[in-house]
């Protein structure tokens, strides 16, 4: 990515075990990788019980940094692969990114 190109962060939240599938789908569409973070759901539909005990659903949050020029292709690949249009399979959103640093293969480095 060069400094003139806009970047976006695609955030995808899926059930535990689906994070690698999201990363594979995004790489297939042109992303260079992703970061998987573990979390837990707290939505109104997340409270489940097993034998009287509340089970907190575990989630995987996938962060995928891509140039905006391929973001539509990447997020559509994720939606299709993980079937995010189906209720309960997860959700995603895209955030603009002002600057990228610490990733030399993704941005120009300015030397002083």
mmCIF file with all atom_site columns, C-alpha atoms in Angstrom:
data_model
loop_
_atom_site.group_PDB
_atom_site.id
_atom_site.type_symbol
_atom_site.label_atom_id
_atom_site.label_alt_id
_atom_site.label_comp_id
_atom_site.label_asym_id
_atom_site.label_entity_id
_atom_site.label_seq_id
_atom_site.pdbx_PDB_ins_code
_atom_site.Cartn_x
_atom_site.Cartn_y
_atom_site.Cartn_z
_atom_site.occupancy
_atom_site.B_iso_or_equiv
_atom_site.pdbx_formal_charge
_atom_site.auth_seq_id
_atom_site.auth_comp_id
_atom_site.auth_asym_id
_atom_site.auth_atom_id
_atom_site.pdbx_PDB_model_num
ATOM 1   C CA . UNK A 1 1   ? 0.000   0.000   0.000  1.00 0.00 ? 1   UNK A CA 1
ATOM 2   C CA . UNK A 1 2   ? 1.302   3.413   -0.716 1.00 0.00 ? 2   UNK A CA 1
ATOM 3   C CA . UNK A 1 3   ? 0.530   6.594   1.169  1.00 0.00 ? 3   UNK A CA 1
ATOM 4   C CA . UNK A 1 4   ? -1.888  7.787   -1.508 1.00 0.00 ? 4   UNK A CA 1
ATOM 5   C CA . UNK A 1 5   ? -4.169  4.792   -1.122 1.00 0.00 ? 5   UNK A CA 1
ATOM 6   C CA . UNK A 1 6   ? -6.932  4.726   1.470  1.00 0.00 ? 6   UNK A CA 1
ATOM 7   C CA . UNK A 1 7   ? -6.980  1.771   3.809  1.00 0.00 ? 7   UNK A CA 1
ATOM 8   C CA . UNK A 1 8   ? -9.832  0.209   5.722  1.00 0.00 ? 8   UNK A CA 1
ATOM 9   C CA . UNK A 1 9   ? -10.125 -2.211  8.607  1.00 0.00 ? 9   UNK A CA 1
ATOM 10  C CA . UNK A 1 10  ? -12.642 -4.996  8.130  1.00 0.00 ? 10  UNK A CA 1
ATOM 11  C CA . UNK A 1 11  ? -13.827 -6.281  11.516 1.00 0.00 ? 11  UNK A CA 1
ATOM 12  C CA . UNK A 1 12  ? -15.625 -9.616  11.496 1.00 0.00 ? 12  UNK A CA 1
ATOM 13  C CA . UNK A 1 13  ? -17.103 -11.214 14.640 1.00 0.00 ? 13  UNK A CA 1
ATOM 14  C CA . UNK A 1 14  ? -17.905 -14.907 14.360 1.00 0.00 ? 14  UNK A CA 1
ATOM 15  C CA . UNK A 1 15  ? -18.411 -18.000 16.512 1.00 0.00 ? 15  UNK A CA 1
ATOM 16  C CA . UNK A 1 16  ? -15.383 -19.651 18.074 1.00 0.00 ? 16  UNK A CA 1
ATOM 17  C CA . UNK A 1 17  ? -13.562 -21.761 15.506 1.00 0.00 ? 17  UNK A CA 1
ATOM 18  C CA . UNK A 1 18  ? -14.611 -19.704 12.475 1.00 0.00 ? 18  UNK A CA 1
ATOM 19  C CA . UNK A 1 19  ? -11.806 -17.121 12.595 1.00 0.00 ? 19  UNK A CA 1
ATOM 20  C CA . UNK A 1 20  ? -9.436  -19.113 10.396 1.00 0.00 ? 20  UNK A CA 1
ATOM 21  C CA . UNK A 1 21  ? -12.206 -19.521 7.825  1.00 0.00 ? 21  UNK A CA 1
ATOM 22  C CA . UNK A 1 22  ? -12.654 -15.733 7.742  1.00 0.00 ? 22  UNK A CA 1
ATOM 23  C CA . UNK A 1 23  ? -8.889  -15.233 7.278  1.00 0.00 ? 23  UNK A CA 1
ATOM 24  C CA . UNK A 1 24  ? -8.816  -17.785 4.459  1.00 0.00 ? 24  UNK A CA 1
ATOM 25  C CA . UNK A 1 25  ? -11.759 -16.093 2.724  1.00 0.00 ? 25  UNK A CA 1
ATOM 26  C CA . UNK A 1 26  ? -10.132 -12.676 2.973  1.00 0.00 ? 26  UNK A CA 1
ATOM 27  C CA . UNK A 1 27  ? -6.785  -13.983 1.669  1.00 0.00 ? 27  UNK A CA 1
ATOM 28  C CA . UNK A 1 28  ? -8.556  -15.641 -1.248 1.00 0.00 ? 28  UNK A CA 1
ATOM 29  C CA . UNK A 1 29  ? -9.957  -12.209 -2.146 1.00 0.00 ? 29  UNK A CA 1
ATOM 30  C CA . UNK A 1 30  ? -6.591  -10.449 -1.991 1.00 0.00 ? 30  UNK A CA 1
ATOM 31  C CA . UNK A 1 31  ? -5.937  -9.573  1.657  1.00 0.00 ? 31  UNK A CA 1
ATOM 32  C CA . UNK A 1 32  ? -2.471  -10.365 2.974  1.00 0.00 ? 32  UNK A CA 1
ATOM 33  C CA . UNK A 1 33  ? -3.649  -11.844 6.276  1.00 0.00 ? 33  UNK A CA 1
ATOM 34  C CA . UNK A 1 34  ? -5.540  -11.017 9.422  1.00 0.00 ? 34  UNK A CA 1
ATOM 35  C CA . UNK A 1 35  ? -5.442  -10.986 13.194 1.00 0.00 ? 35  UNK A CA 1
ATOM 36  C CA . UNK A 1 36  ? -7.748  -13.186 15.269 1.00 0.00 ? 36  UNK A CA 1
ATOM 37  C CA . UNK A 1 37  ? -8.704  -12.014 18.773 1.00 0.00 ? 37  UNK A CA 1
ATOM 38  C CA . UNK A 1 38  ? -10.784 -14.082 21.172 1.00 0.00 ? 38  UNK A CA 1
ATOM 39  C CA . UNK A 1 39  ? -13.794 -12.603 22.961 1.00 0.00 ? 39  UNK A CA 1
ATOM 40  C CA . UNK A 1 40  ? -17.228 -13.427 24.312 1.00 0.00 ? 40  UNK A CA 1
ATOM 41  C CA . UNK A 1 41  ? -20.710 -12.386 23.275 1.00 0.00 ? 41  UNK A CA 1
ATOM 42  C CA . UNK A 1 42  ? -22.987 -10.299 25.465 1.00 0.00 ? 42  UNK A CA 1
ATOM 43  C CA . UNK A 1 43  ? -25.928 -9.640  23.131 1.00 0.00 ? 43  UNK A CA 1
ATOM 44  C CA . UNK A 1 44  ? -29.555 -10.196 24.061 1.00 0.00 ? 44  UNK A CA 1
ATOM 45  C CA . UNK A 1 45  ? -29.560 -13.533 22.252 1.00 0.00 ? 45  UNK A CA 1
ATOM 46  C CA . UNK A 1 46  ? -26.259 -14.697 23.744 1.00 0.00 ? 46  UNK A CA 1
ATOM 47  C CA . UNK A 1 47  ? -27.463 -15.972 27.127 1.00 0.00 ? 47  UNK A CA 1
ATOM 48  C CA . UNK A 1 48  ? -27.654 -19.742 26.917 1.00 0.00 ? 48  UNK A CA 1
ATOM 49  C CA . UNK A 1 49  ? -27.972 -22.170 29.773 1.00 0.00 ? 49  UNK A CA 1
ATOM 50  C CA . UNK A 1 50  ? -26.794 -25.718 30.254 1.00 0.00 ? 50  UNK A CA 1
ATOM 51  C CA . UNK A 1 51  ? -28.092 -27.603 33.282 1.00 0.00 ? 51  UNK A CA 1
ATOM 52  C CA . UNK A 1 52  ? -28.986 -24.317 34.938 1.00 0.00 ? 52  UNK A CA 1
ATOM 53  C CA . UNK A 1 53  ? -25.586 -22.684 34.348 1.00 0.00 ? 53  UNK A CA 1
ATOM 54  C CA . UNK A 1 54  ? -25.194 -19.687 32.055 1.00 0.00 ? 54  UNK A CA 1
ATOM 55  C CA . UNK A 1 55  ? -22.850 -20.417 29.152 1.00 0.00 ? 55  UNK A CA 1
ATOM 56  C CA . UNK A 1 56  ? -21.118 -17.351 27.753 1.00 0.00 ? 56  UNK A CA 1
ATOM 57  C CA . UNK A 1 57  ? -20.628 -17.865 24.005 1.00 0.00 ? 57  UNK A CA 1
ATOM 58  C CA . UNK A 1 58  ? -17.053 -17.479 22.851 1.00 0.00 ? 58  UNK A CA 1
ATOM 59  C CA . UNK A 1 59  ? -16.349 -15.387 19.768 1.00 0.00 ? 59  UNK A CA 1
ATOM 60  C CA . UNK A 1 60  ? -13.475 -14.720 17.422 1.00 0.00 ? 60  UNK A CA 1
ATOM 61  C CA . UNK A 1 61  ? -12.879 -11.196 16.178 1.00 0.00 ? 61  UNK A CA 1
ATOM 62  C CA . UNK A 1 62  ? -10.934 -11.012 12.931 1.00 0.00 ? 62  UNK A CA 1
ATOM 63  C CA . UNK A 1 63  ? -9.151  -7.768  12.009 1.00 0.00 ? 63  UNK A CA 1
ATOM 64  C CA . UNK A 1 64  ? -8.258  -7.467  8.332  1.00 0.00 ? 64  UNK A CA 1
ATOM 65  C CA . UNK A 1 65  ? -6.395  -4.402  7.053  1.00 0.00 ? 65  UNK A CA 1
ATOM 66  C CA . UNK A 1 66  ? -6.799  -3.908  3.295  1.00 0.00 ? 66  UNK A CA 1
ATOM 67  C CA . UNK A 1 67  ? -6.593  -1.165  0.676  1.00 0.00 ? 67  UNK A CA 1
ATOM 68  C CA . UNK A 1 68  ? -10.037 0.304   0.112  1.00 0.00 ? 68  UNK A CA 1
ATOM 69  C CA . UNK A 1 69  ? -9.731  -0.659  -3.560 1.00 0.00 ? 69  UNK A CA 1
ATOM 70  C CA . UNK A 1 70  ? -10.199 -4.361  -2.670 1.00 0.00 ? 70  UNK A CA 1
ATOM 71  C CA . UNK A 1 71  ? -12.376 -3.990  0.429  1.00 0.00 ? 71  UNK A CA 1
ATOM 72  C CA . UNK A 1 72  ? -15.644 -4.817  -1.347 1.00 0.00 ? 72  UNK A CA 1
ATOM 73  C CA . UNK A 1 73  ? -14.181 -7.990  -2.842 1.00 0.00 ? 73  UNK A CA 1
ATOM 74  C CA . UNK A 1 74  ? -12.786 -9.039  0.571  1.00 0.00 ? 74  UNK A CA 1
ATOM 75  C CA . UNK A 1 75  ? -15.915 -8.412  2.621  1.00 0.00 ? 75  UNK A CA 1
ATOM 76  C CA . UNK A 1 76  ? -18.135 -10.116 0.032  1.00 0.00 ? 76  UNK A CA 1
ATOM 77  C CA . UNK A 1 77  ? -15.839 -13.156 0.136  1.00 0.00 ? 77  UNK A CA 1
ATOM 78  C CA . UNK A 1 78  ? -16.159 -13.239 3.931  1.00 0.00 ? 78  UNK A CA 1
ATOM 79  C CA . UNK A 1 79  ? -19.960 -12.878 3.787  1.00 0.00 ? 79  UNK A CA 1
ATOM 80  C CA . UNK A 1 80  ? -20.287 -15.677 1.234  1.00 0.00 ? 80  UNK A CA 1
ATOM 81  C CA . UNK A 1 81  ? -17.843 -18.059 2.925  1.00 0.00 ? 81  UNK A CA 1
ATOM 82  C CA . UNK A 1 82  ? -19.153 -17.684 6.479  1.00 0.00 ? 82  UNK A CA 1
ATOM 83  C CA . UNK A 1 83  ? -22.756 -17.062 5.385  1.00 0.00 ? 83  UNK A CA 1
ATOM 84  C CA . UNK A 1 84  ? -23.049 -13.890 7.451  1.00 0.00 ? 84  UNK A CA 1
ATOM 85  C CA . UNK A 1 85  ? -26.447 -13.153 5.926  1.00 0.00 ? 85  UNK A CA 1
ATOM 86  C CA . UNK A 1 86  ? -27.813 -16.017 8.052  1.00 0.00 ? 86  UNK A CA 1
ATOM 87  C CA . UNK A 1 87  ? -28.871 -15.003 11.597 1.00 0.00 ? 87  UNK A CA 1
ATOM 88  C CA . UNK A 1 88  ? -26.519 -16.157 14.333 1.00 0.00 ? 88  UNK A CA 1
ATOM 89  C CA . UNK A 1 89  ? -23.456 -16.604 12.125 1.00 0.00 ? 89  UNK A CA 1
ATOM 90  C CA . UNK A 1 90  ? -21.824 -13.330 13.069 1.00 0.00 ? 90  UNK A CA 1
ATOM 91  C CA . UNK A 1 91  ? -21.471 -9.771  11.895 1.00 0.00 ? 91  UNK A CA 1
ATOM 92  C CA . UNK A 1 92  ? -18.953 -7.429  10.376 1.00 0.00 ? 92  UNK A CA 1
ATOM 93  C CA . UNK A 1 93  ? -18.242 -3.780  9.727  1.00 0.00 ? 93  UNK A CA 1
ATOM 94  C CA . UNK A 1 94  ? -15.652 -1.635  7.991  1.00 0.00 ? 94  UNK A CA 1
ATOM 95  C CA . UNK A 1 95  ? -13.735 1.290   9.510  1.00 0.00 ? 95  UNK A CA 1
ATOM 96  C CA . UNK A 1 96  ? -11.587 3.873   7.711  1.00 0.00 ? 96  UNK A CA 1
ATOM 97  C CA . UNK A 1 97  ? -7.886  3.867   8.626  1.00 0.00 ? 97  UNK A CA 1
ATOM 98  C CA . UNK A 1 98  ? -5.983  7.162   8.629  1.00 0.00 ? 98  UNK A CA 1
ATOM 99  C CA . UNK A 1 99  ? -2.444  5.807   8.859  1.00 0.00 ? 99  UNK A CA 1
ATOM 100 C CA . UNK A 1 100 ? -0.620  2.512   8.841  1.00 0.00 ? 100 UNK A CA 1
ATOM 101 C CA . UNK A 1 101 ? 2.683   2.088   10.658 1.00 0.00 ? 101 UNK A CA 1
ATOM 102 C CA . UNK A 1 102 ? 4.906   -0.773  11.711 1.00 0.00 ? 102 UNK A CA 1
ATOM 103 C CA . UNK A 1 103 ? 3.991   -2.832  8.650  1.00 0.00 ? 103 UNK A CA 1
ATOM 104 C CA . UNK A 1 104 ? 6.728   -2.057  6.113  1.00 0.00 ? 104 UNK A CA 1
ATOM 105 C CA . UNK A 1 105 ? 5.298   -4.284  3.382  1.00 0.00 ? 105 UNK A CA 1
ATOM 106 C CA . UNK A 1 106 ? 2.003   -2.376  3.510  1.00 0.00 ? 106 UNK A CA 1
ATOM 107 C CA . UNK A 1 107 ? 3.139   1.250   3.535  1.00 0.00 ? 107 UNK A CA 1
ATOM 108 C CA . UNK A 1 108 ? 5.948   3.536   2.435  1.00 0.00 ? 108 UNK A CA 1
ATOM 109 C CA . UNK A 1 109 ? 8.425   4.349   5.144  1.00 0.00 ? 109 UNK A CA 1
ATOM 110 C CA . UNK A 1 110 ? 9.444   7.950   5.604  1.00 0.00 ? 110 UNK A CA 1
ATOM 111 C CA . UNK A 1 111 ? 13.115  8.359   6.469  1.00 0.00 ? 111 UNK A CA 1
ATOM 112 C CA . UNK A 1 112 ? 14.234  11.498  8.256  1.00 0.00 ? 112 UNK A CA 1
#
